[in-house]
Short mmCIF file of C-alpha atoms in Angstrom, two decimals:
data_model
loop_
_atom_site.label_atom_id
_atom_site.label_comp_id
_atom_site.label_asym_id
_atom_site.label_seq_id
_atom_site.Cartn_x
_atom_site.Cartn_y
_atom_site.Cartn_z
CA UNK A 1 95.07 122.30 48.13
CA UNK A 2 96.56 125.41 47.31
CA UNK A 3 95.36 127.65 49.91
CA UNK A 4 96.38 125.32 52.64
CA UNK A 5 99.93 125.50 50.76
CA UNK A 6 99.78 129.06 50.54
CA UNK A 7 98.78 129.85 54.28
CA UNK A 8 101.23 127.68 55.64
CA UNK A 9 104.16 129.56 53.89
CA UNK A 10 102.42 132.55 54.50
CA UNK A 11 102.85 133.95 51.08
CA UNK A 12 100.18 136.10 51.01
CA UNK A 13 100.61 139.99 52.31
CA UNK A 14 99.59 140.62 55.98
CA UNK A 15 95.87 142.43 56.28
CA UNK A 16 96.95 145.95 57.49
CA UNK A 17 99.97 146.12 54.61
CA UNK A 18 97.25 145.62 51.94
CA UNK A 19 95.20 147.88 53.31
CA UNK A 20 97.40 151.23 53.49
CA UNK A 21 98.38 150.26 49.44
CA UNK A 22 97.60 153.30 47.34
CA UNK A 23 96.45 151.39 44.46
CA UNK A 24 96.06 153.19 41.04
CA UNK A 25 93.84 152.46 38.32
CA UNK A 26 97.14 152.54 35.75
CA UNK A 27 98.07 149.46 37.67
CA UNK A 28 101.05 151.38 39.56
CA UNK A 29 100.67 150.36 43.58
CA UNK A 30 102.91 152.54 45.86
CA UNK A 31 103.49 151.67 49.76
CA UNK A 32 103.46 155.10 52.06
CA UNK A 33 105.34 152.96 54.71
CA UNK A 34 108.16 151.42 52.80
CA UNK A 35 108.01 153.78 49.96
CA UNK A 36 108.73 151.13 47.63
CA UNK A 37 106.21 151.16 44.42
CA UNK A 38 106.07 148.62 41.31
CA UNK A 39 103.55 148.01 38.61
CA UNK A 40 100.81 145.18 37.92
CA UNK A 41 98.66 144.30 34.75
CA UNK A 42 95.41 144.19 34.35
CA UNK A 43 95.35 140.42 36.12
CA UNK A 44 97.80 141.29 39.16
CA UNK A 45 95.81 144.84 39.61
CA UNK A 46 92.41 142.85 40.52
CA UNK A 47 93.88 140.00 42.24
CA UNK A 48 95.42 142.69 44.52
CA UNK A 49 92.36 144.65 44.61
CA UNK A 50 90.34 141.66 45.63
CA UNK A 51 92.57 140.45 48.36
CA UNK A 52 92.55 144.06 49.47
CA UNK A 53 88.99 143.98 50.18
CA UNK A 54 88.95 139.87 51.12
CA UNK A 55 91.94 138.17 52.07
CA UNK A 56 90.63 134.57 51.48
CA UNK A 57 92.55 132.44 48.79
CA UNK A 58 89.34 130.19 48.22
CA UNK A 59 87.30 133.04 47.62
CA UNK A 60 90.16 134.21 45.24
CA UNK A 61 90.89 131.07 43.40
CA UNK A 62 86.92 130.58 42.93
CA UNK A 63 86.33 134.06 41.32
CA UNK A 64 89.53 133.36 39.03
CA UNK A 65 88.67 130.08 37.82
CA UNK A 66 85.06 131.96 36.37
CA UNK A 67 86.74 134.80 35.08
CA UNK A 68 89.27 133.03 33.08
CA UNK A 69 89.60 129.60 31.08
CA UNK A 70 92.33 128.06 32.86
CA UNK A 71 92.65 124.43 34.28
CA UNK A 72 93.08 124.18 38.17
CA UNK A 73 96.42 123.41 38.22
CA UNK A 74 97.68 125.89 35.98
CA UNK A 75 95.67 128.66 37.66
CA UNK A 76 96.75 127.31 41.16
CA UNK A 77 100.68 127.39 39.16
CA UNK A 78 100.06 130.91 38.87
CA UNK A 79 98.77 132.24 41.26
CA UNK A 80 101.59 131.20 44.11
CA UNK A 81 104.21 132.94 41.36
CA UNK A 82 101.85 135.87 41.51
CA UNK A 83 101.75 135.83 45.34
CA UNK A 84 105.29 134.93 45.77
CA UNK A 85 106.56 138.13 43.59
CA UNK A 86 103.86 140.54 45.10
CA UNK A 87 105.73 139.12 48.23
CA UNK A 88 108.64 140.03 47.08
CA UNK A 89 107.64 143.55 45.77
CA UNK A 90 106.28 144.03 49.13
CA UNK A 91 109.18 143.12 51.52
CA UNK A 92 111.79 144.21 49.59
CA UNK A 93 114.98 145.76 50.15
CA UNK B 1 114.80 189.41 69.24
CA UNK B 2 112.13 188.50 66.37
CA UNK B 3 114.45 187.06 63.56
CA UNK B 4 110.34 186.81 62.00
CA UNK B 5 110.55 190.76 61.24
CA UNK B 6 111.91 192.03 58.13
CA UNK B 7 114.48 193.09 57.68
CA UNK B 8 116.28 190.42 59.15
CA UNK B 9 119.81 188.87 58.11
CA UNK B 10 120.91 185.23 58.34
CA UNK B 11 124.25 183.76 57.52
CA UNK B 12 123.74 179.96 56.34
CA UNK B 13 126.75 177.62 56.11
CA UNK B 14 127.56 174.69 53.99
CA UNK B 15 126.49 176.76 50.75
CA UNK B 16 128.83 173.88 48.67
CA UNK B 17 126.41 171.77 46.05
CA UNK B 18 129.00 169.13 44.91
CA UNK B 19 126.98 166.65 43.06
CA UNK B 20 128.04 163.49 44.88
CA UNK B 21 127.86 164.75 48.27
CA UNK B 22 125.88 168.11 48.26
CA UNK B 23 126.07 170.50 51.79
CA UNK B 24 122.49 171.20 53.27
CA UNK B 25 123.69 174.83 52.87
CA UNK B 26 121.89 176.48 49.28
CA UNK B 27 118.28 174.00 50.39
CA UNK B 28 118.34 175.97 53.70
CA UNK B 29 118.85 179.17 52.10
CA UNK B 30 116.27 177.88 49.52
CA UNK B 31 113.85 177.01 52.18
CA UNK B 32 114.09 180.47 54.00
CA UNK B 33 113.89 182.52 50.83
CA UNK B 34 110.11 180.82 50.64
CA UNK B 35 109.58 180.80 54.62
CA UNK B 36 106.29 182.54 55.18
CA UNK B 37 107.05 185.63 57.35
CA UNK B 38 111.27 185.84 56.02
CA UNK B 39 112.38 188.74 54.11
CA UNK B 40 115.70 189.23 55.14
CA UNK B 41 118.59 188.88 53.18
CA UNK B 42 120.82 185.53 53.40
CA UNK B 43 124.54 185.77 53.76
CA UNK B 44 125.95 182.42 52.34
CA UNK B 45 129.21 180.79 54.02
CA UNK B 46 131.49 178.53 52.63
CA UNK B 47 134.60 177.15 52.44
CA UNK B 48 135.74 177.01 48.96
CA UNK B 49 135.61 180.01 46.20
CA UNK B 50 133.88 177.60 44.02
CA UNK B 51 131.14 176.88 46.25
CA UNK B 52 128.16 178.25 43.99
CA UNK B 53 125.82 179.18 46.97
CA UNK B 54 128.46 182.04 48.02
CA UNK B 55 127.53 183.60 43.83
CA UNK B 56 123.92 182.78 43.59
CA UNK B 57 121.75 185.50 44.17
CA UNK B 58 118.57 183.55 44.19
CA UNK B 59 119.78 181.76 47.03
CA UNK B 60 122.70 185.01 48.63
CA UNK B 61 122.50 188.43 49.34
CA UNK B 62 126.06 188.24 49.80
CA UNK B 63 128.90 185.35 50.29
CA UNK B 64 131.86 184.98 52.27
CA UNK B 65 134.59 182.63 52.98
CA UNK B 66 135.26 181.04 56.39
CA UNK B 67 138.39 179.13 57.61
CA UNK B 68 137.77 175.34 57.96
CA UNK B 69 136.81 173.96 61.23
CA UNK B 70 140.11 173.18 61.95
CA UNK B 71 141.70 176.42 62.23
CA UNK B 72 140.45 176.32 65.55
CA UNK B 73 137.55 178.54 67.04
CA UNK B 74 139.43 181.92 67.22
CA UNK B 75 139.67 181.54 63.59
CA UNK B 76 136.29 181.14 62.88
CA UNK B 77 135.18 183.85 65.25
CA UNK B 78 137.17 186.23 64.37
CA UNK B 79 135.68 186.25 60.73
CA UNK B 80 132.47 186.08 61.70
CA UNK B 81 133.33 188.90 63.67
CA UNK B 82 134.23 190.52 59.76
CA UNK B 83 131.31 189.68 58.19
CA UNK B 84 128.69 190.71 61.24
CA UNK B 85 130.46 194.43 61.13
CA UNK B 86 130.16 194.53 56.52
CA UNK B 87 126.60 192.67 57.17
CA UNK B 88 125.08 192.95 60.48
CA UNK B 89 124.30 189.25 61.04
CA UNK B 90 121.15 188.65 63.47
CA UNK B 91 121.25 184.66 63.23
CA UNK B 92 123.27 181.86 62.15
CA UNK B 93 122.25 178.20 60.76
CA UNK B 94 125.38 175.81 60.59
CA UNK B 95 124.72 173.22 57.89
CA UNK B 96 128.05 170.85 58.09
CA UNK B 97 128.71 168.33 60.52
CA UNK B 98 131.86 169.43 61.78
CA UNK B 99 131.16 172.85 62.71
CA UNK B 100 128.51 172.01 64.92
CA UNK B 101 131.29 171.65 67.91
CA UNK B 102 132.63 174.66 67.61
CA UNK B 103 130.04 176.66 67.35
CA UNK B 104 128.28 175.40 69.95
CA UNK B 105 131.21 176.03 71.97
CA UNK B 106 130.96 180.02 70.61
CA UNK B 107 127.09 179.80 71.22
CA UNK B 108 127.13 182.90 73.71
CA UNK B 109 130.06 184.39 72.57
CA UNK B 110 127.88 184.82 69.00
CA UNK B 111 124.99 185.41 71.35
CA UNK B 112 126.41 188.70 72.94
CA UNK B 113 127.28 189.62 69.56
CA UNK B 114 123.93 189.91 68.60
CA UNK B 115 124.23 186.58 66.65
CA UNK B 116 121.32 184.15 67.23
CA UNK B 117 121.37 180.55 67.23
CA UNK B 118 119.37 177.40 67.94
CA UNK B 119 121.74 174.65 68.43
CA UNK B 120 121.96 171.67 70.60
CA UNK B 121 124.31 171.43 73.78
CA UNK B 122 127.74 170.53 73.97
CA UNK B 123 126.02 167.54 75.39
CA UNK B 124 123.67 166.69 73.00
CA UNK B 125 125.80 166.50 70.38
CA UNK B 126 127.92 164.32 72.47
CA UNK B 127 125.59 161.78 72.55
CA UNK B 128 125.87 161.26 68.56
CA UNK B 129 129.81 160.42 69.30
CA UNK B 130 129.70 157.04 67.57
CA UNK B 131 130.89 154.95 70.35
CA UNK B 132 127.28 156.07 72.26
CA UNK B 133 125.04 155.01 69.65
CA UNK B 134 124.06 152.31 72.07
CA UNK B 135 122.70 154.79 74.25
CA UNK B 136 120.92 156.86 71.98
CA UNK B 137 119.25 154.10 70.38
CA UNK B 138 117.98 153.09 74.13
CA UNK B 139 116.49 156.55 74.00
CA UNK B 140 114.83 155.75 70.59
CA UNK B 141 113.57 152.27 72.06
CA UNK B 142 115.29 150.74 69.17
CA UNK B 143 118.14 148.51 68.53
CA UNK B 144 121.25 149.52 66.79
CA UNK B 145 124.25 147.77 65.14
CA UNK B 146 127.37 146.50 67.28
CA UNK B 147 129.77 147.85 67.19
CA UNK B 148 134.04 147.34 68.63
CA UNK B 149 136.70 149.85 68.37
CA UNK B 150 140.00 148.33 66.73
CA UNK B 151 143.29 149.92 67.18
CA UNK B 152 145.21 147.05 64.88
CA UNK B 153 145.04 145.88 61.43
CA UNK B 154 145.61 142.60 62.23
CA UNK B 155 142.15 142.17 63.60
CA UNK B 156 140.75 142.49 59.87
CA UNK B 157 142.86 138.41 59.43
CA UNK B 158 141.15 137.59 62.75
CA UNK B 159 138.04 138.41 63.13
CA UNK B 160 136.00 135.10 62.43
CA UNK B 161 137.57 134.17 65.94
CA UNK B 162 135.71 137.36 67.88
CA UNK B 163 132.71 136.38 66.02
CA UNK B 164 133.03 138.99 63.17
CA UNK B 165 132.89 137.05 59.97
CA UNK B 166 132.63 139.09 56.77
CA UNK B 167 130.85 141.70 55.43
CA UNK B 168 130.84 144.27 58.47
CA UNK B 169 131.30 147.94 58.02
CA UNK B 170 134.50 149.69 58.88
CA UNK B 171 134.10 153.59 60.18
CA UNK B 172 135.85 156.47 60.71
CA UNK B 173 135.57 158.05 64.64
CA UNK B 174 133.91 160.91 63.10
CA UNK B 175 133.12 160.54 58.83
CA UNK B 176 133.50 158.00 56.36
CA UNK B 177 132.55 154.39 55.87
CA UNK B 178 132.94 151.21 53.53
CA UNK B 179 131.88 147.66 53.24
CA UNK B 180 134.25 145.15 53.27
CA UNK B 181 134.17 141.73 52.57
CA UNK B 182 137.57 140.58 52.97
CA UNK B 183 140.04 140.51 55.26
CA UNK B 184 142.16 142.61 52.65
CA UNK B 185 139.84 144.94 52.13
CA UNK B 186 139.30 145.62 55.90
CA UNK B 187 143.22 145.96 56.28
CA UNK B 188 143.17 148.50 53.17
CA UNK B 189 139.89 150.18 54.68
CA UNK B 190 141.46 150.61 58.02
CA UNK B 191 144.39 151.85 56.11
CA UNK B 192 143.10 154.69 54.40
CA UNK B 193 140.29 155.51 57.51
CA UNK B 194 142.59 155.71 60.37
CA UNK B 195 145.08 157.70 58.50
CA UNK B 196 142.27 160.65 57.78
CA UNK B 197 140.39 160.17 60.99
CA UNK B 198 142.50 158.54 62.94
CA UNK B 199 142.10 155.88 65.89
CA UNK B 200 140.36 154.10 66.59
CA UNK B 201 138.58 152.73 63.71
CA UNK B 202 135.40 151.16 64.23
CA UNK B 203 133.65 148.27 62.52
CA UNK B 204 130.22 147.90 62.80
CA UNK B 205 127.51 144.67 61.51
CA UNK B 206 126.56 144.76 58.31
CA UNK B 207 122.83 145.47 58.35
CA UNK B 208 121.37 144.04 54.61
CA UNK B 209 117.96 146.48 55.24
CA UNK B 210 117.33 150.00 53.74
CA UNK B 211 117.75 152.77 54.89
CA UNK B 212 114.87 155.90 55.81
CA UNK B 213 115.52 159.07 57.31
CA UNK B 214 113.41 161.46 59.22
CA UNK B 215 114.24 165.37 59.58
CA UNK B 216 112.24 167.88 61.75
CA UNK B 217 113.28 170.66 64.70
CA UNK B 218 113.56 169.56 68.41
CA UNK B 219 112.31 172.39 70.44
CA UNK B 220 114.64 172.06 73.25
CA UNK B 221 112.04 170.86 75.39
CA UNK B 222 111.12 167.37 74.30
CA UNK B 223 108.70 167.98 71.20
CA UNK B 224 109.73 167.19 68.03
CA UNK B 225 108.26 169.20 65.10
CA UNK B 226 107.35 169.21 61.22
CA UNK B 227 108.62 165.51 60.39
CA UNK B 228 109.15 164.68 57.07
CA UNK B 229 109.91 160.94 56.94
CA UNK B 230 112.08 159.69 53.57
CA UNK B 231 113.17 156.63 51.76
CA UNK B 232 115.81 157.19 48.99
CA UNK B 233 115.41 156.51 45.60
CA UNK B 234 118.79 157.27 43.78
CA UNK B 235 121.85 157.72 45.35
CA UNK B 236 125.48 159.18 44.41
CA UNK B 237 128.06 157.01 44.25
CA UNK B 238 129.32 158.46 47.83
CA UNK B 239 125.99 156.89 48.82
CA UNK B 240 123.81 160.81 49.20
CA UNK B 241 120.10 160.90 48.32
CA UNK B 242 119.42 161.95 44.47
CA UNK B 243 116.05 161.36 44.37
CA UNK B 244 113.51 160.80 47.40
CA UNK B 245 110.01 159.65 48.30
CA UNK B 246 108.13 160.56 51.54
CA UNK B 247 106.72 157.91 53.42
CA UNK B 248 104.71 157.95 56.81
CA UNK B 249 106.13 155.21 58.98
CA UNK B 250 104.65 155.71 62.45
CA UNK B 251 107.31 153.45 64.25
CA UNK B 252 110.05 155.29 63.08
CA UNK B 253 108.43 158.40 63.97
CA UNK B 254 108.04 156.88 67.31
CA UNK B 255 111.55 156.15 67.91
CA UNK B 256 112.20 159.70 66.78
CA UNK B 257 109.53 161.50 68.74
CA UNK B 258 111.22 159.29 71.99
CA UNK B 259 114.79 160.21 71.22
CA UNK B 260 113.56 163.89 70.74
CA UNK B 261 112.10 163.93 74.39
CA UNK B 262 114.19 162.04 75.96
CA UNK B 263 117.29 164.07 75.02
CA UNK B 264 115.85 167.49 74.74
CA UNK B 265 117.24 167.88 71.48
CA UNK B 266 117.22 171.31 70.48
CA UNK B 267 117.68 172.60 66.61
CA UNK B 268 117.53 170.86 62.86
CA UNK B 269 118.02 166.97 63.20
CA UNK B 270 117.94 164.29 60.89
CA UNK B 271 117.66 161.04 62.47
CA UNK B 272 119.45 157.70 60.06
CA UNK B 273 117.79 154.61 60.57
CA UNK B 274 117.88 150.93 58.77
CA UNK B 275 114.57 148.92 58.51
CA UNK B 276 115.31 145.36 58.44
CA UNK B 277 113.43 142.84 56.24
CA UNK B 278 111.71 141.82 59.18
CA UNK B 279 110.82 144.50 60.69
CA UNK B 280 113.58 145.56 63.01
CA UNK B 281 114.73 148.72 63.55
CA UNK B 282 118.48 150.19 63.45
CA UNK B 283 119.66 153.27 64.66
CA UNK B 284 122.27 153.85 62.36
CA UNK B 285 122.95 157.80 63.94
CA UNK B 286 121.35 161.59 63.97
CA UNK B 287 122.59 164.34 62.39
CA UNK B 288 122.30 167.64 64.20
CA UNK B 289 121.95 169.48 61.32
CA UNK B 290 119.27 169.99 58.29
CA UNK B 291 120.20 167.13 55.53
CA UNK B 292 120.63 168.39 52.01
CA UNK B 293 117.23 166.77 51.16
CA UNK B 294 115.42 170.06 53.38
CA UNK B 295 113.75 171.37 50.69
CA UNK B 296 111.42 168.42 50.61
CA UNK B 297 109.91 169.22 53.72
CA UNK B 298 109.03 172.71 51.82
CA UNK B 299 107.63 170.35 49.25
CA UNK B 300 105.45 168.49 51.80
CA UNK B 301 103.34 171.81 53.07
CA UNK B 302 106.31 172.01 56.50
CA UNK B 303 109.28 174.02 55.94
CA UNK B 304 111.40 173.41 58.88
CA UNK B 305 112.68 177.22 58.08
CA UNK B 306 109.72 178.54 59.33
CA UNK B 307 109.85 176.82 62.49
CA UNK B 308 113.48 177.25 63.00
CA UNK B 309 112.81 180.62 62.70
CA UNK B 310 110.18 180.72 65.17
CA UNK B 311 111.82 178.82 67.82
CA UNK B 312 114.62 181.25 67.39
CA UNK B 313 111.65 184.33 68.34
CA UNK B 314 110.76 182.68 70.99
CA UNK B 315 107.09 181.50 69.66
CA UNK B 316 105.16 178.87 70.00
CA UNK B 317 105.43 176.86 66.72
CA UNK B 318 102.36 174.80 65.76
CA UNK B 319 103.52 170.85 64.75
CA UNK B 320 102.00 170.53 61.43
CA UNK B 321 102.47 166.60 62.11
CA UNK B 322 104.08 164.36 59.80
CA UNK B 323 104.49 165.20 56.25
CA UNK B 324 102.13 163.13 53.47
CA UNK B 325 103.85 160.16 51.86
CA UNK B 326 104.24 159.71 48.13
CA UNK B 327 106.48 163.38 47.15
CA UNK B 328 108.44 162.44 45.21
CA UNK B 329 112.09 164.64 44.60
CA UNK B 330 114.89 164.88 42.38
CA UNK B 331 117.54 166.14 42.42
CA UNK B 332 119.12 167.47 39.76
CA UNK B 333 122.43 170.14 38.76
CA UNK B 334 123.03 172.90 37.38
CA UNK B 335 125.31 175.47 35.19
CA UNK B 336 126.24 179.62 36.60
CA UNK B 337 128.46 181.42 35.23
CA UNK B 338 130.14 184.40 36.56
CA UNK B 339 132.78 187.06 35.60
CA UNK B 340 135.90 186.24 36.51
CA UNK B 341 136.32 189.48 39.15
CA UNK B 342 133.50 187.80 41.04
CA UNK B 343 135.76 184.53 41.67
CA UNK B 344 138.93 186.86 42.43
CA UNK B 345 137.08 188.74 44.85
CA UNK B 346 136.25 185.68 46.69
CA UNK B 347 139.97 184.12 46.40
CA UNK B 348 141.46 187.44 46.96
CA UNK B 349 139.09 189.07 49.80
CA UNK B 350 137.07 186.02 50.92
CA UNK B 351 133.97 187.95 49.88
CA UNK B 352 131.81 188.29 46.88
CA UNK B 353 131.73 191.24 45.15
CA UNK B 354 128.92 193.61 46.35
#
């Protein structure tokens, strides 16, 4: 599955780096310790928001696949481009 | 001497503002015109007639020419000596890199003329010769790039077999640096940065992190007050901050906080560091001066001014502690104008007109 993919490449952020994220409700996320800030939609701003507050891909994946009409592998397609950029966004230079 | 009490004059160097590589000089003077407790007047230094801070009231009471570093310290003392009997000078604040030697070297000479300052040793500063950064980074508890001296071009066609394979960064002993990725362009760099600096040239890894910066006031006696902790946003082409966020990066303050005590630093710093994509830590070098990016730490509630100008009293100043992260600056330039018997009073006199 997915998840199991996910943790092994360790895509997603590390706990205390989503935590300090100054998250605004205009979707722009800015990093006091890097300084670095970028922009999410609507989507990206509550998958960051609820890995912020539970950093469990099942839970993630589970509350997705409600919220939006998707099939599995599409949404699972997704996702790890989602995680991979907010990886990117996040360990930049 | 209270250099708190009003009135109170203070020459401030460095008072250039070329866009691409501006001197700290008019954001000091900016920073002590809003110090809390300052109401002196500022006497702006600089080298060039052109340098706007020596014609800008807002930022000079009054601006002078001084010889460059170069002419040698009886030079430079003997027009300070000038412009202390037209202005009565109670402190100075050099703001460029290469005047910190000399006067540090004049330090008591300026003292007995009345002339405060708050400057690190002869020592201190020696410490920031490049070919001791390995040192100072031990007292930061970080790592820092290697670095070799090199003496011959020919090195630049050989390096691969002394294990330095392309891009590394070629430096001047004292200013100036540039990536190069081929042997060609390391011949061409060691060129042109040997014959301005001289030898020996110095290459150092290239390091593929960014860079932050930290500036605050060692008290002389291992404390390290008011940081204000940056990442750039913009730069010049010469590679100088345009625009700036603050961020709050507690090992980096750390490594500065260690460096401060271990070395006693006393006076303005600004510490240059590259954070690595995986978390390492560079000391890239300090900076015993305040960086032309000061007036952020106004911007952030902690002008360093202020508790310059108290260390120079002899009080007590409070650390605010490090500065909030997310101010954001920019810089930005802009027109004067002036008659033209302002400029030829500077070119002819070395003074602006009163």
């Amino acid at each position: 599955m997915i998840d199991a993919v996910i943790e092994e490449q360790s895509l997603l952020p590390d706990a205390k780096t989503l935590e300090r994220l100054a998250i605004s409700e205009s979707g722009f996320v800015f990093d006091p310790v890097s300084g670095h800030s970028f922009t999410l939609n609507e989507t990206g701003l509550e998958i960051l928001r609820t890995l912020q507050k539970n950093r469990h891909l099942g839970a993630l994946l589970e509350q997705l696949s409600v919220e939006y009409d998707v099939d599995r592998s599409t949404l699972d397609r997704d996702l790890l481009e989602f995680l991979g950029s907010l990886r990117d966004q996040l360990l930049r230079p | 001497m209270n250099v708190m009490a009003s009135p109170f004059n203070i020459a401030v160097t460095g008072m250039n503002s070329r866009p691409d590589n501006p001197g700290p000089g008019m954001a000091v003077a900016r920073c002590l015109r809003e110090a809390r407790g300052f109401d002196g007047r500022i006497i702006g230094l600089g080298y060039e007639a052109l340098d706007p801070g020596l014609h800008l009231p807002r930022y000079s009471d009054a601006g002078y020419l001084l010889p460059y570093p170069s002419s040698g310290d009886d030079a430079f003392l003997e027009r300070v000596q000038l412009i202390h009997e037209r202005e009565g000078i109670d402190a100075l604040i050099p703001c460029l890199d290469a005047e910190l030697p000399s006067v540090t070297r004049l330090a008591d000479q300026l003292d007995s003329m009345g002339i405060a300052t708050f400057l690190p040793s002869s020592d201190q500063l020696a410490l920031r010769n490049k070919d001791r950064l390995e040192e100072l980074a031990d007292h930061a508890g970080i790592a820092c790039p290697e670095t070799k001296s090199v003496t011959h071009e020919e090195f630049f066609y050989n390096s691969g077999r002394e294990g330095w394979h392309y891009p590394f960064v070629v430096k001047g002993i004292f200013y100036d640096a540039e990536v190069v990725k081929t042997p060609e362009q390391g011949a061409a760099a060691f060129a042109r940065i040997s014959a301005q600096w001289g030898l020996p040239v110095l290459v150092q890894r290239f390091l593929k992190g960014e860079e932050v910066n930290l500036t605050a006031v060692g008290d002389g006696r291992g404390r390290l007050l008011g940081a204000v902790m940056m990442r750039k946003l913009a730069l010049t082409d010469k590679g100088k901050a345009w625009a700036g966020v603050t961020i709050t990066d507690d090992t980096f303050l750390a490594a500065s906080a260690a460096l401060v005590a271990a070395t006693r630093w006393k006076g303005p710093l600004e510490v240059e560091v590259m954070r690595e994509p995986d978390g390492t830590y560079q000391l890239i070098e300090i900076n015993p001066r305040f960086p032309a990016w000061v007036y952020l730490t106004v911007g952030s509630g902690r002008n360093l001014l202020e508790v310059l100008l108290k260390l120079m009293s002899n009080q007590e100043p409070e650390d605010p502690g490090p500065a909030p992260a997310g101010l954001i600056y920019i810089r930005y330039a802009e027109d004067m104008v002036i008659p033209l018997a302002e400029y030829e009073s500077v070119v002819m006199n070395g003074w602006r007109l009163q």
